[in-house]
Coordinates of C-alpha atoms and ligand atoms in Angstrom, one line a residue:
M1 CA -38.7 -43.3 51.9
T2 CA -39.0 -41.4 48.6
V3 CA -41.2 -37.6 48.8
E4 CA -44.3 -38.7 47.0
K5 CA -44.3 -41.8 50.0
G6 CA -44.4 -39.1 52.8
A7 CA -46.5 -36.8 50.9
W8 CA -49.5 -40.4 50.5
D9 CA -48.1 -40.6 54.1
A10 CA -48.9 -36.7 56.4
L11 CA -52.8 -37.3 53.4
R12 CA -53.1 -41.0 55.7
S13 CA -52.7 -38.7 58.8
V14 CA -55.6 -36.9 57.6
S15 CA -58.5 -37.5 60.4
E16 CA -61.4 -37.8 58.9
T17 CA -63.7 -35.6 59.2
R18 CA -68.3 -36.2 58.6
L19 CA -69.7 -33.6 55.8
V20 CA -71.5 -32.2 58.1
D21 CA -68.6 -31.2 61.0
L22 CA -65.9 -30.0 57.7
F23 CA -68.7 -27.4 57.0
K24 CA -69.0 -26.3 61.4
A25 CA -65.4 -26.5 62.0
E26 CA -65.3 -24.2 58.0
P27 CA -66.9 -21.6 57.8
D28 CA -65.5 -20.4 54.7
R29 CA -66.3 -23.7 52.9
L30 CA -69.1 -23.1 50.0
S31 CA -66.3 -20.0 49.0
R32 CA -63.4 -21.8 48.9
L33 CA -64.5 -24.9 47.7
S34 CA -66.6 -23.7 44.8
F35 CA -64.8 -22.4 41.6
D36 CA -66.7 -20.6 38.0
E37 CA -64.9 -20.9 35.3
C38 CA -66.5 -21.0 31.8
G39 CA -69.7 -20.7 32.4
L40 CA -69.5 -23.5 34.8
H41 CA -70.1 -23.8 38.3
F42 CA -68.0 -26.0 40.4
D43 CA -69.4 -27.0 44.2
F44 CA -66.5 -29.5 45.7
S45 CA -68.0 -29.2 49.5
K46 CA -70.1 -31.3 49.7
T47 CA -66.9 -33.4 49.5
H48 CA -64.2 -34.1 52.9
L49 CA -61.7 -31.6 50.9
S50 CA -60.7 -30.2 54.3
T51 CA -58.6 -27.2 54.5
A52 CA -55.9 -29.5 55.5
L53 CA -56.2 -32.5 51.9
V54 CA -56.1 -29.8 49.9
D55 CA -52.9 -28.2 51.6
R56 CA -51.5 -31.9 52.0
F57 CA -53.2 -32.7 47.8
S58 CA -50.8 -29.9 46.7
E59 CA -47.4 -30.7 48.9
L60 CA -47.9 -34.7 47.0
A61 CA -48.8 -32.6 43.2
E62 CA -45.7 -30.8 44.4
A63 CA -43.2 -33.7 45.2
C64 CA -44.8 -35.8 42.0
G65 CA -43.1 -32.5 40.4
F66 CA -47.5 -31.5 38.4
A67 CA -45.8 -27.9 37.4
A68 CA -43.7 -29.5 35.4
K69 CA -45.2 -32.4 33.6
R70 CA -48.0 -30.0 33.0
D71 CA -45.7 -28.1 30.9
A72 CA -44.3 -30.9 29.2
L73 CA -47.7 -32.2 28.4
F74 CA -49.1 -28.0 26.3
A75 CA -45.5 -27.7 25.3
G76 CA -46.0 -31.0 23.3
A77 CA -42.5 -33.1 25.0
V78 CA -43.2 -37.1 25.0
V79 CA -45.3 -37.2 27.7
N80 CA -47.2 -41.0 26.3
L81 CA -43.5 -41.9 27.2
S82 CA -44.3 -46.4 26.5
E83 CA -44.9 -45.2 22.4
S84 CA -42.3 -41.5 23.1
R85 CA -45.0 -39.7 21.7
P86 CA -47.1 -36.2 23.5
A87 CA -49.4 -35.7 23.5
E88 CA -51.4 -33.1 22.1
H89 CA -54.6 -32.2 22.3
P90 CA -54.7 -28.7 23.6
A91 CA -53.2 -28.4 20.6
E92 CA -56.2 -28.9 18.8
R93 CA -57.3 -26.2 20.6
G94 CA -54.5 -23.5 19.9
Q95 CA -53.0 -24.1 23.5
G96 CA -49.5 -26.1 22.9
A97 CA -46.4 -26.1 20.6
P98 CA -46.8 -23.8 18.0
E99 CA -46.3 -25.8 15.2
S100 CA -48.7 -28.3 15.9
V101 CA -51.6 -25.8 16.8
A102 CA -50.3 -24.1 12.7
R103 CA -50.5 -27.9 11.6
A104 CA -53.9 -28.1 13.7
R105 CA -55.1 -24.5 12.0
N106 CA -54.6 -26.6 9.3
F107 CA -56.2 -29.2 9.3
H108 CA -59.3 -27.3 10.4
G109 CA -59.1 -25.6 7.4
R110 CA -59.7 -29.0 5.1
M111 CA -62.6 -29.8 7.9
R112 CA -64.0 -26.6 6.9
A113 CA -63.5 -26.9 3.3
M114 CA -65.4 -30.4 3.2
I115 CA -68.0 -28.8 5.3
D116 CA -68.5 -26.5 2.4
A117 CA -67.9 -28.3 -0.2
I118 CA -70.7 -31.0 1.0
E119 CA -73.1 -27.8 1.9
A120 CA -72.0 -26.8 -2.0
E121 CA -73.8 -30.9 -2.7
V122 CA -70.4 -31.1 -4.8
L123 CA -70.5 -35.2 -3.2
G124 CA -74.4 -34.8 -4.5
P125 CA -77.8 -34.0 -2.7
I126 CA -76.9 -35.8 1.0
R127 CA -78.8 -35.8 3.8
H128 CA -78.2 -38.0 6.0
I129 CA -74.7 -38.8 7.5
L130 CA -73.7 -42.2 8.5
H131 CA -70.9 -42.6 11.1
V132 CA -68.9 -45.3 11.4
G133 CA -66.0 -45.2 14.7
I134 CA -65.2 -47.2 17.8
G135 CA -63.7 -45.8 20.9
G136 CA -62.8 -42.6 20.9
S137 CA -64.1 -43.1 16.9
A138 CA -67.9 -42.9 18.1
L139 CA -68.2 -40.9 21.8
G140 CA -66.6 -38.4 21.4
P141 CA -68.9 -37.0 18.3
D142 CA -72.1 -39.0 19.7
L143 CA -71.8 -37.1 22.3
L144 CA -71.9 -33.0 20.3
V145 CA -74.4 -34.5 17.9
D146 CA -76.4 -35.6 20.6
A147 CA -75.9 -32.1 23.2
L148 CA -75.7 -30.1 21.0
G149 CA -77.7 -31.0 17.8
R150 CA -81.0 -31.6 19.0
D151 CA -82.9 -28.9 17.1
S152 CA -80.5 -28.9 14.1
D153 CA -82.2 -29.7 11.2
R154 CA -79.4 -29.7 9.3
Y155 CA -77.9 -33.0 9.1
E156 CA -80.2 -36.4 10.0
V157 CA -76.5 -38.2 12.2
A158 CA -76.4 -41.2 13.2
V159 CA -73.0 -42.7 15.2
V160 CA -72.5 -46.5 14.5
S161 CA -69.7 -48.4 16.3
N162 CA -70.7 -51.7 17.6
V163 CA -70.1 -54.4 14.9
D164 CA -73.4 -56.3 15.2
G165 CA -75.3 -55.7 12.3
A166 CA -78.3 -54.9 14.4
A167 CA -76.8 -51.9 14.5
L168 CA -76.4 -50.7 11.3
D169 CA -79.0 -52.7 10.5
E170 CA -81.4 -50.4 12.6
V171 CA -79.9 -47.4 10.6
F172 CA -80.6 -48.5 6.5
R173 CA -84.0 -48.7 7.1
R174 CA -84.0 -44.9 7.9
F175 CA -82.1 -43.4 5.7
D176 CA -81.5 -43.2 2.4
P177 CA -78.5 -44.1 1.1
Q178 CA -78.8 -41.9 -2.0
A179 CA -79.1 -39.5 0.7
T180 CA -75.6 -40.6 2.5
L181 CA -72.2 -39.9 3.3
L182 CA -70.4 -41.9 4.5
V183 CA -68.0 -40.7 7.2
I184 CA -64.7 -43.5 7.6
A185 CA -63.5 -42.4 11.7
S186 CA -60.2 -44.5 12.5
K187 CA -57.4 -43.3 14.0
T188 CA -55.0 -45.7 13.0
F189 CA -57.7 -47.1 10.4
T190 CA -57.1 -50.3 11.2
T191 CA -59.6 -51.4 13.4
T192 CA -62.1 -54.9 12.8
E193 CA -65.2 -53.6 13.7
T194 CA -65.2 -49.6 11.4
M195 CA -63.6 -51.5 8.9
M196 CA -65.9 -54.2 9.1
N197 CA -69.7 -51.8 9.1
A198 CA -67.2 -49.3 6.6
R199 CA -67.6 -51.9 4.1
S200 CA -70.7 -53.2 4.1
V201 CA -72.2 -49.3 3.8
L202 CA -70.4 -49.7 0.9
T203 CA -71.7 -52.5 -0.3
W204 CA -75.8 -51.2 1.4
M205 CA -75.0 -47.9 -0.9
D206 CA -74.1 -50.5 -3.9
E207 CA -77.1 -53.0 -3.9
D208 CA -79.0 -49.8 -4.0
N209 CA -77.1 -47.9 -7.6
V210 CA -75.6 -45.2 -5.8
D211 CA -73.4 -44.4 -8.9
D212 CA -69.6 -44.4 -7.3
P213 CA -70.8 -45.8 -3.4
Y214 CA -66.5 -44.4 -3.1
S215 CA -67.2 -40.9 -3.6
R216 CA -70.0 -40.5 -1.2
V217 CA -67.1 -41.5 1.9
V218 CA -64.8 -39.2 3.5
A219 CA -61.9 -40.5 5.5
L220 CA -60.9 -39.4 9.2
T221 CA -57.8 -40.8 11.0
A222 CA -53.9 -39.8 11.3
A223 CA -53.3 -42.7 8.9
P224 CA -53.1 -41.2 5.2
E225 CA -52.1 -43.4 4.0
K226 CA -54.8 -46.2 5.1
A227 CA -57.5 -44.7 4.0
V228 CA -55.4 -44.4 -0.2
E229 CA -54.9 -48.2 0.5
W230 CA -58.3 -48.6 1.1
G231 CA -59.9 -46.9 -1.4
I232 CA -60.6 -43.7 -0.5
D233 CA -59.4 -40.9 -2.6
E234 CA -57.0 -37.8 -0.6
T235 CA -58.8 -35.8 -1.6
R236 CA -61.8 -37.3 0.9
I237 CA -59.2 -37.7 3.7
L238 CA -59.1 -34.7 6.2
P239 CA -56.5 -36.6 8.6
F240 CA -55.3 -35.1 11.9
A241 CA -51.3 -36.0 14.2
E242 CA -50.5 -39.1 15.3
S243 CA -49.7 -37.4 18.4
V244 CA -53.2 -37.1 19.0
G245 CA -54.8 -39.9 21.3
G246 CA -58.1 -41.5 19.6
R247 CA -60.1 -40.9 23.5
Y248 CA -59.0 -37.2 23.6
S249 CA -60.1 -36.5 19.5
L250 CA -63.2 -35.2 19.6
W251 CA -61.1 -32.0 18.5
S252 CA -59.7 -33.3 15.4
S253 CA -60.9 -33.8 12.4
I254 CA -63.3 -36.7 14.8
G255 CA -65.4 -33.7 14.9
F256 CA -66.4 -33.7 11.8
P257 CA -69.5 -35.0 11.7
A258 CA -70.7 -32.8 14.4
A259 CA -69.0 -29.6 12.9
L260 CA -71.0 -30.7 9.8
A261 CA -74.3 -30.9 11.7
L262 CA -73.8 -28.2 14.0
G263 CA -72.5 -25.4 12.3
W264 CA -69.0 -25.0 11.3
D265 CA -69.1 -22.2 14.6
A266 CA -70.6 -24.4 17.2
F267 CA -67.0 -26.2 16.6
E268 CA -65.3 -23.0 17.3
H269 CA -67.6 -22.4 19.9
L270 CA -66.8 -25.8 21.7
L271 CA -62.5 -25.9 21.2
E272 CA -62.5 -22.0 22.0
G273 CA -64.3 -23.5 24.8
A274 CA -61.7 -25.4 26.1
A275 CA -59.5 -23.7 25.3
A276 CA -61.1 -21.8 28.2
M277 CA -60.2 -24.6 30.4
D278 CA -57.3 -25.4 29.1
R279 CA -55.4 -22.1 29.8
H280 CA -57.0 -22.3 33.3
F281 CA -55.5 -25.3 34.5
R282 CA -52.1 -24.1 33.1
F283 CA -52.2 -21.2 34.7
T284 CA -53.8 -21.4 37.7
A285 CA -52.6 -22.5 41.3
P286 CA -53.7 -25.6 43.1
Q287 CA -55.4 -24.6 46.2
A288 CA -57.7 -23.3 43.1
N289 CA -57.3 -25.2 40.5
I290 CA -60.2 -27.1 39.7
P291 CA -59.3 -29.9 37.5
L292 CA -56.3 -30.2 40.0
I293 CA -59.1 -30.1 42.9
A294 CA -61.1 -32.5 41.3
A295 CA -58.5 -35.8 40.7
F296 CA -57.8 -34.1 44.8
V297 CA -61.6 -35.7 45.5
D298 CA -60.7 -39.1 42.8
Q299 CA -57.7 -39.2 45.0
Y300 CA -58.9 -39.1 48.1
Y301 CA -61.8 -41.4 47.8
S302 CA -60.3 -43.9 45.7
R303 CA -56.8 -44.5 47.1
L304 CA -57.4 -43.2 50.6
R305 CA -61.8 -44.6 51.5
A306 CA -61.5 -47.5 49.5
A307 CA -64.4 -46.1 46.8
E308 CA -64.3 -48.6 43.3
T309 CA -66.7 -46.8 40.9
R310 CA -67.3 -42.8 41.0
A311 CA -70.9 -41.6 39.8
V312 CA -71.2 -39.7 37.2
F313 CA -75.5 -38.8 36.0
A314 CA -76.5 -35.8 34.3
Y315 CA -79.7 -34.1 35.8
D316 CA -80.0 -33.0 31.8
E317 CA -80.6 -35.2 28.5
R318 CA -79.0 -33.8 26.8
L319 CA -75.8 -35.4 28.5
R320 CA -77.2 -38.5 28.6
L321 CA -74.0 -40.1 26.6
L322 CA -72.2 -37.7 29.2
P323 CA -71.1 -41.5 32.3
D324 CA -70.5 -42.9 28.2
Y325 CA -67.7 -40.9 26.9
L326 CA -66.1 -40.6 30.4
Q327 CA -65.9 -44.1 30.7
Q328 CA -63.1 -44.7 27.9
L329 CA -61.8 -41.5 29.0
E330 CA -61.2 -42.4 32.6
M331 CA -60.8 -46.2 32.6
E332 CA -58.8 -46.3 29.7
S333 CA -56.5 -43.5 30.8
N334 CA -55.8 -44.4 34.2
G335 CA -56.6 -47.4 34.4
K336 CA -53.9 -49.6 34.8
S337 CA -51.7 -51.0 36.7
V338 CA -47.8 -49.2 36.5
K339 CA -46.1 -45.9 36.2
T340 CA -44.8 -44.6 34.0
D341 CA -41.2 -46.4 35.2
G342 CA -42.8 -49.7 34.6
S343 CA -43.3 -50.3 38.5
P344 CA -46.1 -51.4 40.9
V345 CA -49.0 -48.9 41.7
D346 CA -49.0 -49.1 45.2
G347 CA -52.3 -48.8 46.0
Q348 CA -56.2 -48.8 42.9
T349 CA -55.7 -47.1 40.5
A350 CA -58.6 -45.1 38.1
A351 CA -61.9 -45.9 40.3
I352 CA -64.6 -47.9 38.2
T353 CA -67.0 -44.9 36.0
W354 CA -71.0 -44.7 35.3
G355 CA -73.8 -43.5 35.4
G356 CA -76.5 -42.6 33.6
V357 CA -79.7 -39.3 33.9
G358 CA -81.3 -37.9 36.7
T359 CA -84.4 -38.4 37.5
D360 CA -84.2 -41.6 36.0
A361 CA -81.5 -43.0 37.7
Q362 CA -82.5 -41.9 41.0
H363 CA -85.5 -44.3 40.6
A364 CA -83.2 -47.0 40.2
V365 CA -79.8 -46.8 41.5
F366 CA -79.7 -44.0 43.5
Q367 CA -80.9 -46.8 46.7
L368 CA -77.6 -48.2 47.0
L369 CA -76.2 -44.4 46.8
H370 CA -78.1 -44.0 50.0
Q371 CA -78.5 -46.8 51.7
G372 CA -76.2 -49.8 50.6
T373 CA -72.0 -50.8 52.3
R374 CA -70.1 -49.4 49.7
L375 CA -68.4 -45.8 48.9
V376 CA -69.6 -43.5 46.2
P377 CA -68.8 -40.6 45.4
V378 CA -71.5 -38.9 43.6
E379 CA -71.3 -36.1 40.6
F380 CA -74.1 -34.3 39.5
V381 CA -73.7 -32.4 36.2
A382 CA -76.7 -30.4 35.4
A383 CA -76.7 -27.0 32.8
I384 CA -79.4 -24.2 35.2
E385 CA -81.1 -22.6 31.3
P386 CA -83.0 -25.9 29.8
D387 CA -83.9 -25.5 26.4
H388 CA -86.9 -27.4 25.7
V389 CA -91.0 -25.6 24.8
L390 CA -92.1 -27.4 27.5
D391 CA -93.1 -24.6 30.9
D392 CA -91.0 -23.5 33.8
S393 CA -92.0 -26.5 36.5
H394 CA -90.0 -28.9 34.3
H395 CA -86.5 -28.3 34.5
R396 CA -87.5 -27.1 38.2
A397 CA -88.8 -30.4 38.8
L398 CA -85.7 -31.3 37.7
L399 CA -83.8 -29.5 39.5
I400 CA -84.3 -28.7 42.8
N401 CA -84.0 -33.0 42.5
C402 CA -80.7 -32.0 41.7
F403 CA -79.6 -30.5 44.5
A404 CA -82.1 -32.8 47.2
Q405 CA -80.3 -35.8 46.0
G406 CA -76.8 -34.3 47.8
A407 CA -78.6 -32.8 50.5
A408 CA -80.2 -35.6 51.4
L409 CA -77.4 -38.5 50.5
M410 CA -74.8 -36.5 52.9
A411 CA -77.1 -34.5 55.6
G412 CA -79.1 -38.4 55.9
K413 CA -81.8 -39.2 58.9
A414 CA -81.6 -40.7 61.3
N415 CA -84.5 -43.4 62.5
D416 CA -85.6 -46.1 65.2
D417 CA -86.5 -48.0 62.5
P418 CA -82.4 -49.1 60.9
A419 CA -84.3 -50.4 58.0
R420 CA -85.3 -47.2 57.2
A421 CA -82.8 -44.7 58.8
Y422 CA -80.3 -42.8 56.3
A423 CA -76.7 -42.7 57.1
G424 CA -75.5 -40.1 55.8
D425 CA -71.7 -38.8 55.3
R426 CA -71.3 -39.5 51.8
P427 CA -70.1 -37.4 49.5
S428 CA -70.5 -35.5 46.2
T429 CA -69.6 -33.1 43.6
T430 CA -72.0 -30.8 41.2
I431 CA -70.4 -29.2 38.3
L432 CA -74.1 -27.0 37.5
L433 CA -73.4 -25.6 33.4
D434 CA -75.2 -21.8 33.2
R435 CA -76.5 -23.9 29.8
L436 CA -75.8 -26.0 27.5
D437 CA -73.9 -24.9 24.2
A438 CA -70.7 -25.3 22.4
A439 CA -68.5 -23.3 24.3
R440 CA -69.8 -24.5 27.6
L441 CA -69.4 -28.1 26.8
G442 CA -66.5 -27.8 25.7
A443 CA -64.7 -26.2 28.9
L444 CA -66.2 -29.3 30.6
L445 CA -65.1 -31.7 28.7
A446 CA -61.2 -30.4 29.0
F447 CA -61.4 -30.3 31.8
Y448 CA -63.4 -33.6 32.1
E449 CA -59.4 -34.5 29.7
H450 CA -57.5 -31.9 32.6
R451 CA -58.7 -33.7 35.8
T452 CA -57.5 -37.4 33.7
F453 CA -54.6 -36.4 33.4
A454 CA -53.7 -35.1 37.2
N455 CA -55.0 -37.7 38.5
A456 CA -52.5 -40.1 36.3
V457 CA -49.8 -37.1 37.7
L458 CA -50.2 -38.3 41.5
M459 CA -50.4 -41.0 40.8
G460 CA -47.9 -41.3 38.7
I461 CA -49.1 -43.4 35.0
N462 CA -49.2 -42.6 31.4
P463 CA -52.6 -41.7 31.1
F464 CA -52.2 -41.8 27.6
D465 CA -51.3 -45.6 25.8
Q466 CA -54.0 -48.4 26.6
F467 CA -52.4 -51.5 25.9
G468 CA -54.5 -52.7 27.9
V469 CA -57.2 -53.6 24.5
E470 CA -55.5 -55.5 23.1
L471 CA -54.8 -59.1 24.5
G472 CA -59.1 -59.5 23.7
K473 CA -58.0 -58.6 19.4
E474 CA -55.1 -60.2 19.2
I475 CA -57.1 -63.5 20.1
A476 CA -60.3 -62.7 17.9
R477 CA -57.2 -62.6 15.7
S478 CA -56.4 -65.2 16.8
I479 CA -59.5 -67.6 16.4
E480 CA -60.6 -66.5 13.0
S481 CA -57.2 -66.6 11.1
E482 CA -55.5 -70.4 13.5
G483 CA -58.3 -73.1 14.4
T484 CA -59.0 -73.1 18.4
E485 CA -57.4 -76.3 19.2
R486 CA -54.3 -73.7 21.3
F487 CA -57.7 -72.4 23.4
D488 CA -58.8 -73.8 27.0
A489 CA -62.1 -76.2 26.9
S490 CA -64.1 -73.7 27.7
T491 CA -63.5 -71.4 24.8
R492 CA -63.7 -74.0 22.4
A493 CA -66.4 -75.4 23.5
L494 CA -68.1 -71.8 23.2
I495 CA -66.2 -71.5 20.3
A496 CA -68.3 -74.3 18.8
R497 CA -71.3 -74.4 20.6
G498 CA -71.6 -70.0 19.0
L499 CA -70.3 -70.3 15.7
G500 CA -71.1 -74.4 14.2
Ligands
LIG601 O1 -59.3 -50.6 21.3 C1 -59.2 -49.2 21.9 C2 -58.7 -48.1 20.9 O2 -58.0 -48.5 20.5 C3 -59.2 -46.6 21.5 O3 -58.5 -46.1 22.2 C4 -59.7 -46.1 19.9 O4 -60.4 -45.2 21.2 C5 -60.9 -47.4 19.4 O5 -60.0 -48.3 20.1 C6 -60.4 -47.1 18.4 O6 -59.6 -46.7 17.4 P1 -59.6 -45.8 15.3 O7 -59.6 -44.4 15.9 O8 -57.9 -46.6 15.4 O9 -60.5 -47.2 14.8

């Protein structure tokens, strides 16, 4: 028996206790399972993590070589084994191998110079930023601008990812081609959707007689040579390192539209907030290590209690894109079936991440959370300080609802009528930001990145590759280039009906 298998067996032997009973049995539970870091408060006490479970999970982490793997991540060692490269997103925040940190600083310097040039109208009078990219080249910047840029009158930013022409069409109706900067974000600079959208934006500019549309383009990429081949002048390419994964790239030049819209200081605060969370993750012992504790919760529910999903509800309009962002981060990273050595994973890997915005979600999906048959661990994310001009009653109502849901899920309520009874014992985690600003958002997103990494270590998988997305792309390409003969009857019929 391997040490890891022994650790899992020990975990399975810990008896299940109802949440309300855990509070009775462990009087110090709230203080042991609540943590404050980087302006964020984390409360894991309404999950089933008991003292015994935290101890057993810490043993599992040790058996999996967690500390050494975390050190390897920060040292810039090759942790993405299938692609033989490091995962150097922490270096973007100044936490990594010195040469990688220096390279990231240099690239950030180029971003900053480009922002200065745009502000000085070197590329013409720019009011609109049209960012085209997809997946990790869109979700992060979109979240940042939506969360932090609502009051910003610096530029109007649109992030377009979908190849569906309706997405660009909507932006073309409100943007002025003469005042638009096209930002093409693609790590590989080969992604079909992004390249097609970028070409259509250039055509739109050309049709409006924009003088030299290519001079209105900035490229964000880890493949600068491809951007040059595509026709973009070297001086308008903002590179980032190949070792920064797409879904971990918002800290690199991929964050350019956010840095432009929010200002460079805000972008630096974002990096500093993330760096503070990096230090916490790097130097804190397992029992108090917040991303690792969150991973214990994830592993407990998905592996030991067979939960298929985890739901994230942002009780803050500004974080409405957080569930979308987390879907890629968690599911593209850990939605795998094999371990780093190629052997099958024993048990489930990443839960299906989904979610929404409170209080809207309460009136749509919370019925299932309270009374459905499925176990769904819930995460609430809220900010103590509001950021709107309406009176306090709105924010009070928002937070009261958030806290009430967690209490109701846990306590439940008996009723003689089964249709009106609430079983309770349904787990939730609450993350409370003291306010939503760049530093705290940086810390929050770095927390999620490290939690994803910690989950991967506990499961023995590589969170930094994503071969699962390739087959569909390959087939789509072959439909265009090779015709349809080799497909099954259903696919052939759909192609004939849909494409004529
Ligand atoms: O198809 C998945 C993916 O490769 C993601 O991992 C990535 O974030 C996205 O596509 C976009 O890739 P690129 O930045 O190279 O255009």
